[in-house]
């Protein structure tokens, strides 16, 4: 494949973009949408290579700065030549990519980190009870959590297609990379698989907590409830599911697997409080980049009511309280926490938060910077 960028011989300042792809036929010039493939001036560089899509007959290069996958990022198709000879492989690769974006990876990180911290804490407190036979149960529990997370974020995307086309056009359904039918099949699979895993492995109490989480995630997005329309209700649902239910449920299930009764400890109470407050911050600030679409479709959020600047400062303030509280907990409870780890770590996080808030203020809360801040 050859990609060249050279000045045009005409008197104008435009430049030409020449593409040659082996093993496939390029589309006709008229088939390139002018809003996607454009020429740039001599003084400009090719600022971003946002997406490469391929099939057996065409090769398209997306260079639009409005493509919202990620600013100044490069997303390349590693099997561009293979697509010409194996379209099935190309379709599988595209579907896999769409499914990964459908799962909203940043939410997976939060679920995995919170559950891992609590499981680790429970094992440290009862290291003599650790058995290798529990390893399968631990991984099945983590998979059930990821299924629950996938169901909640997936059902939200299904009912938010019009809004996402404005706020998050890079999401797979809004972008046309995943059909609504496929999305429904995925969320049904996530819900059924998660319930079966929890039901067969963790008993009726944890199953009821898991079902409650799925129910709250459903009424958050699905009409006629659609509780996301109401800021306080949306705020409480997110904080409950991602804060209390996740942490309490994981710790309870871990102790039950070890054959122990549930009981609170200072570290577990700290982790639960920290993550719950963190979930509150997420609930408050998650809509900061979505003000335009939310106003267009009359979705009432804290950001649309109070303004982006006020909510950004409120979220930063609550998160700063979280970090300062962590430092104080380590300072006054050395028997429960490791000062040498917690104090410097949360001090760095607090300073980083202050700096990011300052950057957001200096950038006048543009959508790109706000997206980076929330992420």
Coordinates of C-alpha atoms in Angstrom, one line a residue:
X1 CA 0.0 0.0 0.0
X2 CA 1.3 3.5 -0.8
X3 CA 0.0 6.7 0.8
X4 CA 1.5 10.0 -0.4
X5 CA 0.7 13.6 0.3
X6 CA 2.1 16.1 -2.2
X7 CA 1.5 19.7 -3.3
X8 CA -0.7 20.1 -6.3
X9 CA 0.7 21.5 -9.4
X10 CA -2.2 24.1 -9.7
X11 CA -1.8 27.6 -8.6
X12 CA -4.1 27.1 -5.6
X13 CA -2.8 26.2 -2.2
X14 CA -4.5 22.9 -2.1
X15 CA -2.7 19.6 -1.9
X16 CA -3.4 16.2 -3.4
X17 CA -3.8 12.9 -1.5
X18 CA -2.9 9.8 -3.5
X19 CA -3.8 6.3 -2.4
X20 CA -2.8 3.1 -4.0
X21 CA -3.9 -0.2 -2.4
X22 CA -2.7 -3.6 -3.6
X23 CA -5.0 -6.5 -3.8
X24 CA -8.2 -4.4 -3.9
X25 CA -9.8 -1.9 -6.2
X26 CA -10.1 1.7 -5.1
X27 CA -13.5 3.3 -5.2
X28 CA -14.3 5.9 -7.7
X29 CA -13.3 9.4 -6.7
X30 CA -16.9 10.5 -6.7
X31 CA -17.7 7.9 -4.1
X32 CA -15.5 9.6 -1.5
X33 CA -17.8 11.9 0.6
X34 CA -16.4 15.4 0.7
X35 CA -17.0 15.6 4.4
X36 CA -14.8 12.6 5.0
X37 CA -11.8 12.9 2.6
X38 CA -10.6 16.4 2.1
X39 CA -7.5 18.2 0.9
X40 CA -5.5 20.4 3.2
X41 CA -3.2 23.4 2.6
X42 CA 0.5 23.2 2.2
X43 CA 1.0 24.8 5.6
X44 CA -1.0 22.1 7.3
X45 CA -0.1 18.6 8.2
X46 CA -2.4 15.5 8.1
X47 CA -3.7 16.0 11.6
X48 CA -5.4 12.7 12.2
X49 CA -5.9 9.3 10.7
X50 CA -9.1 8.4 12.4
X51 CA -10.4 5.2 10.8
X52 CA -9.6 2.8 8.1
X53 CA -12.3 0.5 6.9
X54 CA -12.0 -2.1 4.3
X55 CA -13.8 -4.7 2.2
X56 CA -13.1 -6.7 -0.9
X57 CA -13.9 -3.9 -3.3
X58 CA -12.9 -0.7 -1.7
X59 CA -10.5 1.1 0.7
X60 CA -11.7 4.3 2.5
X61 CA -9.5 6.7 4.4
X62 CA -11.3 8.8 7.0
X63 CA -9.5 12.0 7.9
X64 CA -12.4 14.1 9.2
X65 CA -11.5 16.0 12.4
X66 CA -15.1 15.6 13.4
X67 CA -14.9 11.8 13.7
X68 CA -15.1 11.4 17.5
X69 CA -13.2 8.2 18.1
X70 CA -10.4 10.0 19.9
X71 CA -8.7 13.3 19.2
X72 CA -5.4 13.0 17.3
X73 CA -5.4 9.2 17.4
X74 CA -4.6 6.7 14.8
X75 CA -6.9 3.7 14.3
X76 CA -5.4 1.4 11.6
X77 CA -6.8 -1.8 10.1
X78 CA -4.0 -4.3 10.7
X79 CA -5.4 -6.7 8.1
X80 CA -6.2 -4.4 5.2
X81 CA -4.6 -6.6 2.6
X82 CA -6.1 -9.8 4.1
X83 CA -9.6 -8.3 3.7
X84 CA -9.3 -8.4 0.0
X85 CA -8.7 -12.2 0.0
X86 CA -10.8 -13.1 3.1
X87 CA -13.9 -10.9 3.6
X88 CA -15.2 -13.2 6.3
X89 CA -12.1 -12.4 8.5
X90 CA -12.7 -8.7 7.9
X91 CA -16.4 -9.0 9.0
X92 CA -15.3 -10.9 12.1
X93 CA -12.7 -8.3 13.0
X94 CA -15.2 -5.4 12.5
X95 CA -17.8 -7.2 14.6
X96 CA -15.3 -7.8 17.4
X97 CA -14.3 -4.2 17.4
X98 CA -18.0 -3.0 17.5
X99 CA -18.7 -5.4 20.4
X100 CA -15.7 -4.0 22.3
X101 CA -16.9 -0.5 21.9
X102 CA -20.4 -1.6 22.8
X103 CA -19.1 -2.7 26.2
X104 CA -17.8 0.8 27.0
X105 CA -14.3 -0.3 28.1
X106 CA -13.8 2.5 30.6
X107 CA -16.8 1.1 32.6
X108 CA -15.2 -2.3 32.6
X109 CA -12.0 -0.9 34.1
X110 CA -14.0 0.5 37.1
X111 CA -15.9 -2.7 37.7
X112 CA -12.8 -4.8 37.5
X113 CA -10.7 -2.6 39.8
X114 CA -13.3 -2.2 42.4
X115 CA -14.1 -5.9 42.6
X116 CA -10.4 -6.9 42.5
X117 CA -9.6 -4.6 45.4
X118 CA -12.4 -6.1 47.6
X119 CA -11.6 -9.7 46.7
X120 CA -7.9 -9.1 47.5
X121 CA -8.8 -7.5 50.8
X122 CA -10.9 -10.5 51.8
X123 CA -8.2 -12.9 50.8
X124 CA -5.5 -11.0 52.7
X125 CA -7.6 -11.1 55.9
X126 CA -8.2 -14.8 55.5
X127 CA -5.1 -16.1 53.7
X128 CA -5.3 -19.5 55.4
X129 CA -8.6 -20.3 53.8
X130 CA -7.4 -19.7 50.2
X131 CA -7.8 -22.8 48.0
X132 CA -7.0 -23.2 44.3
X133 CA -10.5 -24.6 43.8
X134 CA -11.9 -21.1 44.4
X135 CA -10.0 -19.7 41.3
X136 CA -12.7 -20.9 38.9
X137 CA -15.4 -19.4 41.1
X138 CA -13.6 -16.1 41.3
X139 CA -13.2 -15.8 37.5
X140 CA -16.9 -16.8 36.9
X141 CA -17.9 -14.1 39.4
X142 CA -15.8 -11.5 37.5
X143 CA -17.4 -12.6 34.2
X144 CA -20.9 -12.3 35.8
X145 CA -20.0 -8.7 36.8
X146 CA -18.8 -7.9 33.3
X147 CA -22.0 -9.4 31.9
X148 CA -24.1 -7.2 34.2
X149 CA -22.0 -4.1 33.2
X150 CA -22.4 -5.0 29.5
X151 CA -26.2 -5.4 29.9
X152 CA -26.6 -2.0 31.6
X153 CA -24.4 0.0 29.2
X154 CA -25.8 -1.9 26.2
X155 CA -29.5 -1.3 27.0
X156 CA -28.7 2.3 27.4
X157 CA -27.2 2.5 23.9
X158 CA -30.2 0.8 22.4
X159 CA -32.6 3.4 23.7
X160 CA -30.2 6.4 23.2
X161 CA -29.4 6.0 19.5
X162 CA -30.7 9.5 18.5
X163 CA -29.0 11.1 21.4
X164 CA -25.7 9.3 20.8
X165 CA -25.7 10.4 17.1
X166 CA -25.2 13.9 18.5
X167 CA -23.2 13.2 21.7
X168 CA -21.3 10.0 21.0
X169 CA -21.3 9.3 17.3
X170 CA -18.4 6.9 17.7
X171 CA -20.5 4.3 19.6
X172 CA -21.2 1.3 17.4
X173 CA -25.0 1.5 17.1
X174 CA -25.0 5.3 16.5
X175 CA -22.1 4.8 14.0
X176 CA -23.9 2.0 12.1
X177 CA -21.3 -0.6 13.0
X178 CA -23.6 -2.7 15.0
X179 CA -27.3 -3.4 14.2
X180 CA -30.0 -3.0 16.8
X181 CA -30.9 -6.6 16.4
X182 CA -27.3 -7.7 17.2
X183 CA -27.3 -5.3 20.2
X184 CA -30.5 -6.9 21.6
X185 CA -29.0 -10.4 21.2
X186 CA -25.9 -9.2 23.1
X187 CA -27.8 -7.6 26.0
X188 CA -30.0 -10.7 26.3
X189 CA -27.0 -12.9 26.4
X190 CA -25.3 -10.7 29.1
X191 CA -28.4 -10.7 31.3
X192 CA -29.1 -14.5 31.0
X193 CA -25.4 -15.5 31.3
X194 CA -24.9 -13.3 34.3
X195 CA -28.0 -14.5 36.2
X196 CA -27.2 -18.2 35.5
X197 CA -23.6 -17.8 36.7
X198 CA -24.6 -16.0 39.9
X199 CA -27.6 -18.3 40.5
X200 CA -25.6 -21.5 40.3
X201 CA -22.5 -20.3 42.1
X202 CA -23.3 -17.6 44.7
X203 CA -26.7 -18.4 46.3
X204 CA -30.1 -16.7 46.5
X205 CA -29.0 -13.5 48.4
X206 CA -26.3 -12.5 45.9
X207 CA -28.6 -13.5 43.0
X208 CA -31.2 -11.1 44.4
X209 CA -28.7 -8.3 44.6
X210 CA -27.5 -9.0 41.1
X211 CA -31.1 -8.9 39.8
X212 CA -31.7 -5.6 41.6
X213 CA -28.7 -4.1 39.8
X214 CA -30.1 -5.3 36.4
X215 CA -33.5 -3.9 37.3
X216 CA -32.2 -0.5 38.2
X217 CA -30.1 -0.5 35.1
X218 CA -33.2 -1.3 33.1
X219 CA -35.5 1.4 34.5
X220 CA -32.6 3.9 34.1
X221 CA -32.8 3.6 30.3
X222 CA -36.1 1.9 29.2
X223 CA -39.4 3.7 28.6
X224 CA -41.8 4.4 30.2
X225 CA -39.6 4.7 33.3
X226 CA -36.4 6.1 31.7
X227 CA -35.2 7.5 35.0
X228 CA -32.2 9.1 33.4
X229 CA -34.6 12.0 32.5
X230 CA -34.6 13.0 36.2
X231 CA -31.2 14.1 37.6
X232 CA -31.7 13.0 41.2
X233 CA -33.1 9.6 40.2
X234 CA -30.3 9.0 37.7
X235 CA -27.8 10.1 40.3
X236 CA -29.1 7.7 42.9
X237 CA -29.3 4.7 40.6
X238 CA -25.7 5.1 39.4
X239 CA -24.4 5.5 42.9
X240 CA -26.4 2.5 44.2
X241 CA -25.4 0.1 41.4
X242 CA -21.7 1.1 40.9
X243 CA -21.2 2.0 44.5
X244 CA -22.9 0.1 47.2
X245 CA -24.3 -3.0 45.4
X246 CA -21.1 -3.7 43.6
X247 CA -18.8 -3.4 46.6
X248 CA -21.1 -5.0 49.2
X249 CA -22.1 -7.8 46.9
X250 CA -18.5 -8.7 45.9
X251 CA -17.2 -8.7 49.5
X252 CA -20.2 -10.7 50.8
X253 CA -19.8 -13.3 48.0
X254 CA -16.1 -13.6 48.6
X255 CA -16.5 -14.2 52.3
X256 CA -19.3 -16.7 51.6
X257 CA -17.0 -18.6 49.2
X258 CA -14.4 -18.8 52.0
X259 CA -17.1 -20.2 54.3
X260 CA -17.2 -17.1 56.5
X261 CA -20.1 -14.9 57.7
X262 CA -20.2 -11.3 56.5
X263 CA -18.7 -8.6 58.7
X264 CA -17.4 -5.2 58.1
X265 CA -13.8 -4.2 58.6
X266 CA -12.1 -0.7 58.5
X267 CA -10.4 -1.4 55.1
X268 CA -13.6 -2.7 53.5
X269 CA -15.7 0.1 54.9
X270 CA -13.1 2.5 53.4
X271 CA -13.1 0.9 50.0
X272 CA -16.9 0.8 49.9
X273 CA -17.1 4.5 50.9
X274 CA -14.4 5.6 48.5
X275 CA -15.9 3.8 45.5
X276 CA -19.4 4.9 46.3
X277 CA -18.4 8.5 46.5
X278 CA -16.4 8.0 43.3
X279 CA -19.6 6.6 41.7
X280 CA -21.5 9.7 42.9
X281 CA -18.9 11.9 41.1
X282 CA -19.4 9.8 37.9
X283 CA -23.1 10.2 38.2
X284 CA -22.8 14.0 38.5
X285 CA -20.1 14.5 35.8
X286 CA -20.9 11.8 33.2
X287 CA -23.2 14.1 31.2
X288 CA -20.8 17.1 30.9
X289 CA -19.8 16.3 27.3
X290 CA -23.5 15.5 26.4
X291 CA -25.1 18.8 27.1
X292 CA -25.8 19.6 23.4
X293 CA -27.7 16.3 22.7
X294 CA -29.4 16.3 26.1
X295 CA -30.9 19.7 25.5
X296 CA -31.9 18.8 22.0
X297 CA -33.8 15.7 23.2
X298 CA -35.0 17.4 26.5
X299 CA -33.0 15.1 28.8
X300 CA -32.7 16.9 32.1
X301 CA -29.3 16.5 33.8
X302 CA -27.3 18.4 36.4
X303 CA -25.2 19.7 33.6
X304 CA -28.1 21.1 31.5
X305 CA -29.7 22.6 34.6
X306 CA -26.7 24.2 36.4
X307 CA -24.1 24.5 33.6
X308 CA -21.0 22.6 32.7
X309 CA -18.6 24.8 34.8
X310 CA -20.5 24.4 38.1
X311 CA -20.9 20.7 37.7
X312 CA -17.2 20.3 36.8
X313 CA -16.2 22.1 40.0
X314 CA -18.7 20.2 42.1
X315 CA -17.4 16.9 40.8
X316 CA -13.8 17.9 41.3
X317 CA -14.6 19.1 44.8
X318 CA -16.2 15.8 45.8
X319 CA -13.4 13.8 44.3
X320 CA -10.9 15.9 46.1
X321 CA -12.7 15.2 49.4
X322 CA -12.4 11.5 48.6
X323 CA -8.6 11.8 48.2
X324 CA -8.1 14.0 51.3
X325 CA -10.3 11.6 53.3
X326 CA -8.0 8.8 52.2
X327 CA -4.9 10.7 53.4
X328 CA -6.6 11.4 56.7
X329 CA -7.7 7.8 57.1
X330 CA -4.1 6.5 56.6
X331 CA -2.7 9.2 58.9
X332 CA -5.1 8.4 61.9
X333 CA -5.5 4.7 61.4
X334 CA -2.0 3.3 60.7
X335 CA -3.1 -0.1 62.1
X336 CA -5.6 -0.5 59.2
X337 CA -3.8 1.2 56.3
X338 CA -0.3 1.5 54.9
X339 CA 0.7 5.1 55.3
X340 CA 3.7 4.7 53.0
X341 CA 1.5 3.7 50.1
X342 CA -1.8 5.6 50.7
X343 CA -0.6 9.0 51.6
X344 CA 1.8 9.7 48.6
X345 CA -0.6 7.9 46.1
X346 CA -3.6 10.0 47.0
X347 CA -1.6 13.2 47.3
X348 CA -0.4 12.7 43.7
X349 CA -4.0 11.9 42.6
X350 CA -5.3 15.0 44.4
X351 CA -2.7 17.3 42.7
X352 CA -3.4 15.7 39.3
X353 CA -7.1 16.4 39.8
X354 CA -6.4 20.1 40.7
X355 CA -4.3 20.4 37.6
X356 CA -6.9 18.8 35.3
X357 CA -9.6 21.1 36.6
X358 CA -7.3 24.1 35.9
X359 CA -6.7 22.9 32.4
X360 CA -10.5 22.5 31.9
X361 CA -11.0 26.0 33.1
X362 CA -8.3 27.4 30.9
X363 CA -9.8 25.6 27.8
X364 CA -13.2 27.2 28.5
X365 CA -14.9 23.8 28.8
X366 CA -14.7 22.8 25.2
X367 CA -16.3 19.4 24.3
X368 CA -13.0 17.7 23.5
X369 CA -11.3 18.8 26.8
X370 CA -14.5 18.0 28.8
X371 CA -14.5 14.5 27.3
X372 CA -10.9 14.0 28.4
X373 CA -11.7 15.4 31.9
X374 CA -14.6 13.0 32.4
X375 CA -12.7 10.0 31.0

